[in-house]
mmCIF file of C-alpha atoms in Angstrom:
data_model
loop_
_atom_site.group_PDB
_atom_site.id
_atom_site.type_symbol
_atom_site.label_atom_id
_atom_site.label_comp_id
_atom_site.label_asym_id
_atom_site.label_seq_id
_atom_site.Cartn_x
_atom_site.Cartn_y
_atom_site.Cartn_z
ATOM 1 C CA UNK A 533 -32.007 116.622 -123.554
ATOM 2 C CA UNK A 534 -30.317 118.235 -126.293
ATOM 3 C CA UNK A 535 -30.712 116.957 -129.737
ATOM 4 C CA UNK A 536 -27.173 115.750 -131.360
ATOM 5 C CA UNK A 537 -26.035 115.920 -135.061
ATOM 6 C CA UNK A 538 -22.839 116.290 -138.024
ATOM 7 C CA UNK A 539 -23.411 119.957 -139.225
ATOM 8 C CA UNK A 540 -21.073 121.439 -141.769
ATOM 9 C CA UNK A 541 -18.902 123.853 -140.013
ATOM 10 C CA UNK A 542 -19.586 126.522 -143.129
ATOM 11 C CA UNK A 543 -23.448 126.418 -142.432
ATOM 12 C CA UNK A 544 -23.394 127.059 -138.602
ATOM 13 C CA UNK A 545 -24.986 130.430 -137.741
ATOM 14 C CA UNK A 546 -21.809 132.590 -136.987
ATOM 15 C CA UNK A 547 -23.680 134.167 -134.035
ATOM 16 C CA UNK A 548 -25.204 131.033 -132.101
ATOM 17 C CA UNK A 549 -21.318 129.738 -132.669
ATOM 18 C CA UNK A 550 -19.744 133.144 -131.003
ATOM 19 C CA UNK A 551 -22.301 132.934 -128.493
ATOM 20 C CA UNK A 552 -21.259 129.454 -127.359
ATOM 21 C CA UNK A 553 -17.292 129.987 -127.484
ATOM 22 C CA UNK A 554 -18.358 133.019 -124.937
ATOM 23 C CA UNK A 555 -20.476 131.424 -122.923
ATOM 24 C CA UNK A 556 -17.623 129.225 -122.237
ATOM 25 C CA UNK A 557 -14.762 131.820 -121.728
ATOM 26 C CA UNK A 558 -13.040 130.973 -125.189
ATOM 27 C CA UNK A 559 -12.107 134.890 -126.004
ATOM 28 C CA UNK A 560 -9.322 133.873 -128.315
ATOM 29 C CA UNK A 561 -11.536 132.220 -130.562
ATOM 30 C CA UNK A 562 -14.331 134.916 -130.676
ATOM 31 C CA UNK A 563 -12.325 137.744 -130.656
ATOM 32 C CA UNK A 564 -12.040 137.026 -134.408
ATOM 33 C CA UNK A 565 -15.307 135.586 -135.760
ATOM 34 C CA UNK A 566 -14.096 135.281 -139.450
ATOM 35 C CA UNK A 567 -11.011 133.143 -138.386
ATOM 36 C CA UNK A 568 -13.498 131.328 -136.248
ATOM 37 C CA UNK A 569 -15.873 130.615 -139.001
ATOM 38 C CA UNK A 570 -12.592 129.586 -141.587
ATOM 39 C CA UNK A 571 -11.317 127.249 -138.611
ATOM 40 C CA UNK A 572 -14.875 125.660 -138.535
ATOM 41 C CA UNK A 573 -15.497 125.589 -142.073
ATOM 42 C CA UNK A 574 -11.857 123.787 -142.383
ATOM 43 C CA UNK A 575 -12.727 120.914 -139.736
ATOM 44 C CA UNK A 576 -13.134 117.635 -140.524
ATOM 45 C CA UNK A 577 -16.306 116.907 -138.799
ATOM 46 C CA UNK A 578 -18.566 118.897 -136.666
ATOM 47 C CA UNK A 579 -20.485 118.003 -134.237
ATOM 48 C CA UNK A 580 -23.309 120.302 -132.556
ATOM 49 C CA UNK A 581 -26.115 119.598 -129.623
ATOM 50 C CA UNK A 582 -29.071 122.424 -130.192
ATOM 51 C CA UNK A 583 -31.668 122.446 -127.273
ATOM 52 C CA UNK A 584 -34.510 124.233 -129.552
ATOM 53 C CA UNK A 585 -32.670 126.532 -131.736
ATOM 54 C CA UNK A 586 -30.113 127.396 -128.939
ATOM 55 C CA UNK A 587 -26.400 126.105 -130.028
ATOM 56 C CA UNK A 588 -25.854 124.294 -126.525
ATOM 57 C CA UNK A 589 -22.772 122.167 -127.543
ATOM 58 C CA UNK A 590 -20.383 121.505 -130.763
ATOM 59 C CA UNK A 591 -16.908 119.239 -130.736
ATOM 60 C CA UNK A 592 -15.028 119.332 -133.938
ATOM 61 C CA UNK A 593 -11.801 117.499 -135.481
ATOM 62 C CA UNK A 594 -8.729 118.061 -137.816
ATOM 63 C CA UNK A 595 -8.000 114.404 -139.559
ATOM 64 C CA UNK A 596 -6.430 113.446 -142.567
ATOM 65 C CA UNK A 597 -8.668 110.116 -141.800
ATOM 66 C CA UNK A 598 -5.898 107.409 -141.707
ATOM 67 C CA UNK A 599 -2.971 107.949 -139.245
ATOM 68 C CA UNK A 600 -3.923 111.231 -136.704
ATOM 69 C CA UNK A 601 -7.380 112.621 -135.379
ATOM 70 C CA UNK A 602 -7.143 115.677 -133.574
ATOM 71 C CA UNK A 603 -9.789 116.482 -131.733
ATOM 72 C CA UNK A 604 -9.867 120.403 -131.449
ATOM 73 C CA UNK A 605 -12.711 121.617 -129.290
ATOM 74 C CA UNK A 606 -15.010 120.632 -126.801
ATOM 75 C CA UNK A 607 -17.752 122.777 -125.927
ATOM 76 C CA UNK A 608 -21.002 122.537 -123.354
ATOM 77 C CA UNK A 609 -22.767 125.753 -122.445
ATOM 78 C CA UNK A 610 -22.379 126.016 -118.556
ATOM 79 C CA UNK A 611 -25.534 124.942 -118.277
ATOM 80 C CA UNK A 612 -25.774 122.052 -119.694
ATOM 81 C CA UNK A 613 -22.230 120.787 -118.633
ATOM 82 C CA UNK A 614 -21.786 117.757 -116.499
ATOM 83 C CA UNK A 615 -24.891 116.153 -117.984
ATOM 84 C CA UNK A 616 -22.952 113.574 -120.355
ATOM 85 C CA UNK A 617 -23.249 115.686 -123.463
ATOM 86 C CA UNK A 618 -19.377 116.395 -123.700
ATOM 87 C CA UNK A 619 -19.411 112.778 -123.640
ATOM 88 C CA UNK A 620 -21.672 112.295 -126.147
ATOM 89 C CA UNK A 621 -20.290 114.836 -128.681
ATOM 90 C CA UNK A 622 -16.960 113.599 -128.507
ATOM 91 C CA UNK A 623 -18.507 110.235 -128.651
ATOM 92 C CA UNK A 624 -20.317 111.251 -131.944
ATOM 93 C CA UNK A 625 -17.796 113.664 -133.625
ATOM 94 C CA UNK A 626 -15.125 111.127 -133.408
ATOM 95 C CA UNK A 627 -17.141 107.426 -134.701
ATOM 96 C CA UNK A 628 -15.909 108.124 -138.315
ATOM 97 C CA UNK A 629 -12.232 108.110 -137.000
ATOM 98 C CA UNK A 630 -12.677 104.410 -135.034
ATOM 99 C CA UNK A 631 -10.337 103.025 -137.686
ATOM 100 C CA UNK A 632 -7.861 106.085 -137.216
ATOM 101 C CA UNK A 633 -5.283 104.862 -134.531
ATOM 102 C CA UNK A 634 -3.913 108.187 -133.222
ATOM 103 C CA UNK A 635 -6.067 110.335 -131.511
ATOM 104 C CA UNK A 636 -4.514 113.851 -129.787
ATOM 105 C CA UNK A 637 -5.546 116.581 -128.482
ATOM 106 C CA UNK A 638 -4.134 119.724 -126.562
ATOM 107 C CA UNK A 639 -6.282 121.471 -123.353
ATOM 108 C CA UNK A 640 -5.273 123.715 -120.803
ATOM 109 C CA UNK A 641 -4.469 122.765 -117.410
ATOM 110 C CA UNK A 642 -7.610 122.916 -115.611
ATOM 111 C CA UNK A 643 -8.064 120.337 -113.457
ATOM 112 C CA UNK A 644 -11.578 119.066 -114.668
ATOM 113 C CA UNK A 645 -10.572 118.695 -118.118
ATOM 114 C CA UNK A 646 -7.344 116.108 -116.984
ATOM 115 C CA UNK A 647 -10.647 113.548 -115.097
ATOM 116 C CA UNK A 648 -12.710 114.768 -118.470
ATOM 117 C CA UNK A 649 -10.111 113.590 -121.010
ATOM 118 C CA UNK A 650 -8.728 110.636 -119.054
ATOM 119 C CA UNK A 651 -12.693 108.887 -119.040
ATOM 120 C CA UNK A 652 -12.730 109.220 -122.874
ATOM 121 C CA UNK A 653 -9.727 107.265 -123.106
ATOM 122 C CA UNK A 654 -7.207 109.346 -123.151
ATOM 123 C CA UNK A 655 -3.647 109.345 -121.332
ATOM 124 C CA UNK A 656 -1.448 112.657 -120.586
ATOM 125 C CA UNK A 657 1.438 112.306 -122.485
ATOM 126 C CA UNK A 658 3.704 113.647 -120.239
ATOM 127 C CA UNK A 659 3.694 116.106 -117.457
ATOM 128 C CA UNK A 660 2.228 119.386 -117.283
ATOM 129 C CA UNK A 661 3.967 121.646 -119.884
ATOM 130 C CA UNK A 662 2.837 124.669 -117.122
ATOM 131 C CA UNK A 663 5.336 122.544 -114.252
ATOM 132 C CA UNK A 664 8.541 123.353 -116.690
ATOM 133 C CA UNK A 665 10.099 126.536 -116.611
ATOM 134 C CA UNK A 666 8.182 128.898 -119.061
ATOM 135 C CA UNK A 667 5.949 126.038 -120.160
ATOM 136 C CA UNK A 668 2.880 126.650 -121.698
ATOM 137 C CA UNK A 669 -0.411 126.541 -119.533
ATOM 138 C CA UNK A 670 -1.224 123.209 -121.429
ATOM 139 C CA UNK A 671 -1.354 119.399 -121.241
ATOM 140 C CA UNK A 672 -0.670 116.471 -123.978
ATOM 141 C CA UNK A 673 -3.247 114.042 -124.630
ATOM 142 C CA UNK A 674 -3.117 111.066 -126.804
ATOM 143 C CA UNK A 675 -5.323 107.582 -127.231
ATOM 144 C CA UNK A 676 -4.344 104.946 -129.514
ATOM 145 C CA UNK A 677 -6.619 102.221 -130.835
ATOM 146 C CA UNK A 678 -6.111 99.465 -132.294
#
């Protein structure tokens, strides 16, 4: 099992990190590796699985700590997906936000991510932005605690 821990966005190997986004289909993001590495380096918290020294998994938020958490990304190489480490990064990245009542996040409209999202605690706010005319290919998610 892959080994879980915080890592400062800044001091994550800019290749291992493109690899990962890659291996997942994320071209947006790695299409630009220096607005990748700014957008890391700007997170909140980081969270990263390494199996050896293999980046295998890293979840990352946006919080100003007291009202909103946004959690950004998500990411499991393919091979190591379904095995509960999604779970346990998001788990992990967001424990310092447990006293933060609004949690959101964006994701596209894949149906696996809606059953993904939805057993972390989260509820679609709304309907599929991709169902309205010109919508976006994305869906709402929000979790408040109390």
């Amino acid at each position: 099992m892959p080994s879980l821990e915080y890592a400062a966005g800044a001091d994550l190997p800019l290749a291992a990190v493109v690899r990962l986004y890659d291996a997942v289909g994320w071209s947006a993001y790695t299409d630009s590796p220096q607005t990748l590495a700014a957008a890391l380096a700007g997170s909140t918290r980081v969270a990263v699985a390494w199996e050896d020294a293999e980046l295998v998994g890293l979840a990352r938020v946006v919080s100003d700590g007291h009202s909103i958490c946004y959690l950004q990304d998500i990411l499991v190489d393919p091979r190591h997906q379904r095995t509960g480490l999604g779970r346990q990064l998001a788990e992990l990245v967001l424990a310092p936000f447990a006293h933060v009542r609004q949690k959101v996040l964006l994701t596209d409209t894949e149906p696996g991510q809606k059953a993904f999202y939805e057993a972390l605690g989260y509820r679609q706010a709304g309907g599929d932005a991709a169902d309205d005319d010109g919508g976006l290919p994305l869906r709402a998610f929000v979790r408040f605690d109390a």
